[in-house]
PDB file of C-alpha atoms in Angstrom:
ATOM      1  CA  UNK A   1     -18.043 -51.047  27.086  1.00 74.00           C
ATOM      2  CA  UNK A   2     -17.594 -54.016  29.295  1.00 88.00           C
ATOM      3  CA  UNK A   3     -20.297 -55.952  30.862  1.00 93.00           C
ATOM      4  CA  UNK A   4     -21.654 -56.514  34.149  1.00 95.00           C
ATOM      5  CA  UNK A   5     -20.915 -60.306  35.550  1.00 97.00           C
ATOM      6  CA  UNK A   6     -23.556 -62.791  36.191  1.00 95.00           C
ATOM      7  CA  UNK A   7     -23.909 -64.358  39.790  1.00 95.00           C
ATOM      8  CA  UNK A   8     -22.006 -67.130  38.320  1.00 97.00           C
ATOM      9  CA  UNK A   9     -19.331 -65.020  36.611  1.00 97.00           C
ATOM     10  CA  UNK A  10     -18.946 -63.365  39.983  1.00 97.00           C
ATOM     11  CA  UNK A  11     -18.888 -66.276  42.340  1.00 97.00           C
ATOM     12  CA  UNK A  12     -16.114 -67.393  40.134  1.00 97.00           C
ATOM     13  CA  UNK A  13     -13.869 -64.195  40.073  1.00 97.00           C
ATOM     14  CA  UNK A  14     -14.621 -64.299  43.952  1.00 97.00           C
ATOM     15  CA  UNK A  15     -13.103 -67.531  44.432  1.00 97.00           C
ATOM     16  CA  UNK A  16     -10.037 -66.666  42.217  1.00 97.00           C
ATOM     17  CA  UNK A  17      -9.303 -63.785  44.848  1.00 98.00           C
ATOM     18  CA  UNK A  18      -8.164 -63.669  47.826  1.00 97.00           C
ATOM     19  CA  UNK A  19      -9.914 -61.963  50.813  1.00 95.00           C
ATOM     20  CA  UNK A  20     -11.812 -59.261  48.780  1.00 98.00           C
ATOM     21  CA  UNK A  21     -15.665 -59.233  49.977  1.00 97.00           C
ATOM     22  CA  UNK A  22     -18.639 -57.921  47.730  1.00 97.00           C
ATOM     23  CA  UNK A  23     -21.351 -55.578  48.621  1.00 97.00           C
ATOM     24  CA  UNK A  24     -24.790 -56.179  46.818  1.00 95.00           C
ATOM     25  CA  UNK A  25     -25.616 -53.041  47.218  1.00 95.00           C
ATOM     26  CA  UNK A  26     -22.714 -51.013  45.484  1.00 95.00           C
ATOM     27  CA  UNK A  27     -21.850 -53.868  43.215  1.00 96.00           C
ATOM     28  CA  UNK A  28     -18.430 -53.898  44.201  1.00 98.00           C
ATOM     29  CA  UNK A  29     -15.735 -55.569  45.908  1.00 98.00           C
ATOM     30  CA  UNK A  30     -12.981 -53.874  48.793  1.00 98.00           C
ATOM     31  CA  UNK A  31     -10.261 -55.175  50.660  1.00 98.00           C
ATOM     32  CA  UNK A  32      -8.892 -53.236  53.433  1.00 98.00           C
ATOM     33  CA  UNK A  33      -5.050 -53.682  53.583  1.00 98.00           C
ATOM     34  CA  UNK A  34      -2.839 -53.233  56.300  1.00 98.00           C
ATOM     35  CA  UNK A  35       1.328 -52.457  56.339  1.00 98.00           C
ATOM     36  CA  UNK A  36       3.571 -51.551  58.742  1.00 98.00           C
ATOM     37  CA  UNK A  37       3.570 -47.952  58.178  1.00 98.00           C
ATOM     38  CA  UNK A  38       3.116 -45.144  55.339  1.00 98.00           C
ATOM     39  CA  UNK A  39       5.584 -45.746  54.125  1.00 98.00           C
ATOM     40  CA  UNK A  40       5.020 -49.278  52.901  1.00 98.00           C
ATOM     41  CA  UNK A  41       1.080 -48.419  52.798  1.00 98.00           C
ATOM     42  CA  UNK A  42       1.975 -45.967  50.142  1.00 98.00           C
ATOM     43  CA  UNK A  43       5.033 -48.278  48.286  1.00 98.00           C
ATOM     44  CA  UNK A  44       1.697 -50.506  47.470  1.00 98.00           C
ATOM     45  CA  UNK A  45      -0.430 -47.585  46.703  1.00 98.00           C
ATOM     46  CA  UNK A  46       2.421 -46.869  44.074  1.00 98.00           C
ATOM     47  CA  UNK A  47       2.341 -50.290  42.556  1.00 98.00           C
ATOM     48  CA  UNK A  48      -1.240 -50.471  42.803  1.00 98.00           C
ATOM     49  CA  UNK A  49      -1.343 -47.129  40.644  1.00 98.00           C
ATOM     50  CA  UNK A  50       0.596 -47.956  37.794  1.00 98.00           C
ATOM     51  CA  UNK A  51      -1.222 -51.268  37.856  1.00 98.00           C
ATOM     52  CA  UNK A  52      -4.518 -49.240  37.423  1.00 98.00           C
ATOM     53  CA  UNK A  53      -3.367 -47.085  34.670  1.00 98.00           C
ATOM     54  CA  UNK A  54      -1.618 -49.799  32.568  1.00 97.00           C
ATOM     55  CA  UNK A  55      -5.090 -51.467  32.908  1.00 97.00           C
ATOM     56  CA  UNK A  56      -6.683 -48.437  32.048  1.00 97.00           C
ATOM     57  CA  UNK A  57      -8.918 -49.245  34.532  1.00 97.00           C
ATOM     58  CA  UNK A  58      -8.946 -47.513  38.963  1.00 98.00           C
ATOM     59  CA  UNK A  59      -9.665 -47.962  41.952  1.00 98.00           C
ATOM     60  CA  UNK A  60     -11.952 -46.146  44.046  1.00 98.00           C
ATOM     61  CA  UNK A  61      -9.577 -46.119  47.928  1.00 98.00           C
ATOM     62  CA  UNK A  62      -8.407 -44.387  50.825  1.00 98.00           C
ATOM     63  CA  UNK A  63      -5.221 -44.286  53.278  1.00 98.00           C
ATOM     64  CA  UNK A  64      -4.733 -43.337  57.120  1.00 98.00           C
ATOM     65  CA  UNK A  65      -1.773 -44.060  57.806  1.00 98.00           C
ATOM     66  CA  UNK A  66      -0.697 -47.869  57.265  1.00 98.00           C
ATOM     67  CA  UNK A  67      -4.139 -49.003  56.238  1.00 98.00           C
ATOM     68  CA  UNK A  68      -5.344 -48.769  52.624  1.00 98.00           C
ATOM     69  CA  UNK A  69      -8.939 -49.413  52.056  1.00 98.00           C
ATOM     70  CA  UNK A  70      -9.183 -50.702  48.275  1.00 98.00           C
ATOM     71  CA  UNK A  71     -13.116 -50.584  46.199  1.00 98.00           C
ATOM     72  CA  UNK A  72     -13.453 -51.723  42.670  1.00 98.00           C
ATOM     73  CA  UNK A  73     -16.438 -51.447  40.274  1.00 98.00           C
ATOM     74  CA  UNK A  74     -17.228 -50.819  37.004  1.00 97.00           C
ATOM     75  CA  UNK A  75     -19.231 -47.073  37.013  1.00 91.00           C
ATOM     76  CA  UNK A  76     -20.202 -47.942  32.798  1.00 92.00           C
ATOM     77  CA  UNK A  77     -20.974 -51.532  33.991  1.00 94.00           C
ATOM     78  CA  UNK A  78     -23.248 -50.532  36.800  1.00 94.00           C
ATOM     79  CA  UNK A  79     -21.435 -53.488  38.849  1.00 96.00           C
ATOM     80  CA  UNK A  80     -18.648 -55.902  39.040  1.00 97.00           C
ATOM     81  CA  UNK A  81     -16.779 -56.783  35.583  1.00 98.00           C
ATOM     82  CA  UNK A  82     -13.940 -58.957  34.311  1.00 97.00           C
ATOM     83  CA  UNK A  83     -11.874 -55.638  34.760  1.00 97.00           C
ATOM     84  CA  UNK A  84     -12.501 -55.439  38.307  1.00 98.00           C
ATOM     85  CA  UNK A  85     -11.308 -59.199  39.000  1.00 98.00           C
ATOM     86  CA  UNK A  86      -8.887 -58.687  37.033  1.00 98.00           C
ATOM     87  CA  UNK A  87      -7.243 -55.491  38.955  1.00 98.00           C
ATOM     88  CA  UNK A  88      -7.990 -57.521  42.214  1.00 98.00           C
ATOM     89  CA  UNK A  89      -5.655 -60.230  41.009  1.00 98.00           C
ATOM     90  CA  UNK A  90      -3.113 -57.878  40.011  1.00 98.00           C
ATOM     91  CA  UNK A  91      -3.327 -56.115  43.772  1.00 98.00           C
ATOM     92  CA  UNK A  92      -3.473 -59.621  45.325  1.00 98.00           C
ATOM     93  CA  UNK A  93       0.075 -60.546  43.339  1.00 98.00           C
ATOM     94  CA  UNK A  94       1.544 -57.179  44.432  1.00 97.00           C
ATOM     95  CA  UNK A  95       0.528 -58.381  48.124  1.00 96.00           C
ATOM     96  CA  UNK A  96       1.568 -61.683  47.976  1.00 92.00           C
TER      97      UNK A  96
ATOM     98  CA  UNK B   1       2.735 -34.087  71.788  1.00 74.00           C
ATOM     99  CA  UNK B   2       1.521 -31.150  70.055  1.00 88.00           C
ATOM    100  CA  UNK B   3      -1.647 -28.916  71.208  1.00 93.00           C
ATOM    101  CA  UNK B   4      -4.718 -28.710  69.405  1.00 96.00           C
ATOM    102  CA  UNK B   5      -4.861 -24.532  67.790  1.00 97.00           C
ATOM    103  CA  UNK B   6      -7.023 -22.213  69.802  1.00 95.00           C
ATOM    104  CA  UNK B   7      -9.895 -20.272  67.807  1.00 95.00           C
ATOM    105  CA  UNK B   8      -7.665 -17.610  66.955  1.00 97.00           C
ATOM    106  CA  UNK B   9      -4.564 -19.756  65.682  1.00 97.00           C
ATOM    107  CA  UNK B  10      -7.148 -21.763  63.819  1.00 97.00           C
ATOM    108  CA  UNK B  11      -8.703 -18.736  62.295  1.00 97.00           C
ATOM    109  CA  UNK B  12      -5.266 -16.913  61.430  1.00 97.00           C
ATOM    110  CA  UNK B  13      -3.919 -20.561  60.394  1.00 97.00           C
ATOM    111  CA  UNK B  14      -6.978 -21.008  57.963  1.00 97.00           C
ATOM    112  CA  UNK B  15      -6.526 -17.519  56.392  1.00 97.00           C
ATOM    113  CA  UNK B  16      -3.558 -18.357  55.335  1.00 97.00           C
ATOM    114  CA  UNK B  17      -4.127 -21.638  53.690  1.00 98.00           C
ATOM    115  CA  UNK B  18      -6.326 -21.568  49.838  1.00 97.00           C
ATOM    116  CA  UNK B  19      -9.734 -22.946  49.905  1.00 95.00           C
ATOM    117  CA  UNK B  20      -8.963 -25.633  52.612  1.00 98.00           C
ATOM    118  CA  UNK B  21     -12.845 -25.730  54.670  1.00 97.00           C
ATOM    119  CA  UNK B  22     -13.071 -26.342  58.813  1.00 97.00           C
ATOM    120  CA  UNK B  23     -14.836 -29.295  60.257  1.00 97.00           C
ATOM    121  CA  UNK B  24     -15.710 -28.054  63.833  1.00 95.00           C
ATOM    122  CA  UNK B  25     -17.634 -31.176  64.189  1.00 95.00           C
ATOM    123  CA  UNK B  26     -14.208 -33.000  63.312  1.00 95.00           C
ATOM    124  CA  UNK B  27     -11.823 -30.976  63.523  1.00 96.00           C
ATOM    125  CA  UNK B  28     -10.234 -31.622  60.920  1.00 98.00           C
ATOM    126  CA  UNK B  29      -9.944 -29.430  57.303  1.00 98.00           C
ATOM    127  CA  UNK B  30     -10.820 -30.749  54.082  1.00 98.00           C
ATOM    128  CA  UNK B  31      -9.890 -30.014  50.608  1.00 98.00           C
ATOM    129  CA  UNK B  32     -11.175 -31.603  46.998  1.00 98.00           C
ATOM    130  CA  UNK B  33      -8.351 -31.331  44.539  1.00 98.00           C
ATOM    131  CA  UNK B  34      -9.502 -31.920  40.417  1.00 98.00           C
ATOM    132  CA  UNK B  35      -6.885 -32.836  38.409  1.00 98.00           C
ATOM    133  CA  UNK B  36      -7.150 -34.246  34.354  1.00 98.00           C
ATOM    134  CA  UNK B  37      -6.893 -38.202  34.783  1.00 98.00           C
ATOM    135  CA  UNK B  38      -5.458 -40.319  36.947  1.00 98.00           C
ATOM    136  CA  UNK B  39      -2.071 -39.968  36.316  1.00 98.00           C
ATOM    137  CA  UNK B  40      -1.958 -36.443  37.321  1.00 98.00           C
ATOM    138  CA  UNK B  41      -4.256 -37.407  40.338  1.00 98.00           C
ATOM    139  CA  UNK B  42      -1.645 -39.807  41.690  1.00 98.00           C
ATOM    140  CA  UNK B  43       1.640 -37.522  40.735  1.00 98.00           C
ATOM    141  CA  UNK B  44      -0.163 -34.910  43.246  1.00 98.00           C
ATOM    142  CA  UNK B  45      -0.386 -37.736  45.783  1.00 98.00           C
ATOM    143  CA  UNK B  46       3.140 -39.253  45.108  1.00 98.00           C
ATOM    144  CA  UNK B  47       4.409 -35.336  45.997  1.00 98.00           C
ATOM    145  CA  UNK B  48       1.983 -34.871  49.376  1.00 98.00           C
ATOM    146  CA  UNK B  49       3.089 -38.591  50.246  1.00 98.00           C
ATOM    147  CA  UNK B  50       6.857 -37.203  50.269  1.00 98.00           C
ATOM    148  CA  UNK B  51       6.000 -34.101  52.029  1.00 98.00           C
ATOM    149  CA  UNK B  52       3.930 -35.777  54.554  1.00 98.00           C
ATOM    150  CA  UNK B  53       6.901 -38.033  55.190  1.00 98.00           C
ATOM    151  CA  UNK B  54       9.246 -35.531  55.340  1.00 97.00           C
ATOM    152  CA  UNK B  55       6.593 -33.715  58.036  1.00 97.00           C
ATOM    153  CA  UNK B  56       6.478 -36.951  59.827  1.00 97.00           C
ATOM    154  CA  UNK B  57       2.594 -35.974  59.730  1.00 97.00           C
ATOM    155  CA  UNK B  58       0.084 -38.196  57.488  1.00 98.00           C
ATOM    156  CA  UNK B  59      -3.300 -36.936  55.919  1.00 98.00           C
ATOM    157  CA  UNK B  60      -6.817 -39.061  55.568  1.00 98.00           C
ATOM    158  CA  UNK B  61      -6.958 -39.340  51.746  1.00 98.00           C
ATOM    159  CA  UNK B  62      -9.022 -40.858  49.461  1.00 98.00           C
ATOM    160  CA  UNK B  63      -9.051 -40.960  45.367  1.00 98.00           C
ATOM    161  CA  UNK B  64     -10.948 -41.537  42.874  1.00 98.00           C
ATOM    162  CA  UNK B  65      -9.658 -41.108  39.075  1.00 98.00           C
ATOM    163  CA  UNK B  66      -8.792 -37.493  39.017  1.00 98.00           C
ATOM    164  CA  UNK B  67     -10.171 -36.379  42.283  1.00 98.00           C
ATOM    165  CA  UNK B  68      -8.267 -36.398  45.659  1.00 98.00           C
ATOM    166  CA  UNK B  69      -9.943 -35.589  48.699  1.00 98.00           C
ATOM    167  CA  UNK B  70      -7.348 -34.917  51.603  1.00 98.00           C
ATOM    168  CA  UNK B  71      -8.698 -34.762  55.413  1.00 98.00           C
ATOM    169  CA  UNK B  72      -5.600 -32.880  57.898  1.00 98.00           C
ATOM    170  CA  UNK B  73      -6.401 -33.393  61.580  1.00 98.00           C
ATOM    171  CA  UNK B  74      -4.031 -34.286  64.763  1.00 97.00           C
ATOM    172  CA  UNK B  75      -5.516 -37.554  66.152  1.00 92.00           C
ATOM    173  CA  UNK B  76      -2.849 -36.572  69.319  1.00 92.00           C
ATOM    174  CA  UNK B  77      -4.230 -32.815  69.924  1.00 95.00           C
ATOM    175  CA  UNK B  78      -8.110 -34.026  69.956  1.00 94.00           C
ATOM    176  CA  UNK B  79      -8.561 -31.584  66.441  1.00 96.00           C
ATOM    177  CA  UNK B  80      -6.266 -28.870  64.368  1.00 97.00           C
ATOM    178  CA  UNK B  81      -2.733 -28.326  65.275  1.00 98.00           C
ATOM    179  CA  UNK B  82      -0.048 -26.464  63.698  1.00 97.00           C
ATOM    180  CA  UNK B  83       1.301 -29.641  62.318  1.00 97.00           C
ATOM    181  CA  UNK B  84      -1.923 -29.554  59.731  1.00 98.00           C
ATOM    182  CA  UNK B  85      -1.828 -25.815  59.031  1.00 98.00           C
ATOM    183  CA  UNK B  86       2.069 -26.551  57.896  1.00 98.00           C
ATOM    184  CA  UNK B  87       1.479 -29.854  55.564  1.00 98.00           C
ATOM    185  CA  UNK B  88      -1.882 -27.747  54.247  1.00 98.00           C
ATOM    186  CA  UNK B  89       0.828 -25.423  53.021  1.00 98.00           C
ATOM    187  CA  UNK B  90       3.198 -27.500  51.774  1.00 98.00           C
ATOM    188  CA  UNK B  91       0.215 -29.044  49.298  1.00 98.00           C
ATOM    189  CA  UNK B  92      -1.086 -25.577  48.525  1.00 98.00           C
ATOM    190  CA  UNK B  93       2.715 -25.170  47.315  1.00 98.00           C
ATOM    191  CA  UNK B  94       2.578 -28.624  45.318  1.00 97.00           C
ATOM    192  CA  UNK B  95      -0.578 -27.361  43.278  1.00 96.00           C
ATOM    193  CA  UNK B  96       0.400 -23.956  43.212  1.00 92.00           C
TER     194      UNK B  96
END
């Protein structure tokens, strides 16, 4: 089990990220990204997948086209964990 | 350009495809594919990301763990053309 972060926690995995917005209501954070094409939408969906599963931990997304729309939470949390800022970094260094 | 399928093509188009369900409000079809984990989640979506390339035709997808909900429409044709009806079949072959 991991557990859920404290407004302070999260206010400082926020600021360690870059662009990713949380919802209050879902207790989780997305980031909509945007490529050229499918092509290079899916070449980051690829990286962002074997991210994931050497984490051991996914994402929840979606593609159309060259737009990739990227939601992390923790479902045994019930909210945001260190696991979730810590995937977020990963995808941010992939993006970089 | 390509034309959206009259109610017959759509019909005849649909019978030939496996458990893929018509959105008239959308129209667009819609199928949930369950798969063990992850990993077999996003070799599915590695194979319908080739095929779709190959099509030059791109699906609305989203996944989460070992579900992998695909959306086929033609943006172009204002609803179902031939070009979904033939990528529908070319994933009914992956997961055949």
């Amino acid at each position: 089990m991991v557990d859920r972060l404290g407004e302070n926690e999260r206010e400082k995995g926020l600021g360690e990220l870059n662009g990713w917005v949380y919802d209050a209501a879902t207790g989780a954070i997305s980031h909509v990204f945007k490529f050229k094409n499918f092509s290079e939408a899916f070449g980051f969906m690829s990286r962002v997948a074997l991210a994931a599963e050497q984490a051991g931990h996914h994402p929840d997304w979606s593609n159309s086209y060259n737009s990739v729309t990227v939601t992390l939470t923790t479902h045994d949390a019930g909210g945001l964990s260190a696991r979730d800022i810590s995937l977020a970094k990963a995808i941010d260094a992939i993006v970089a």
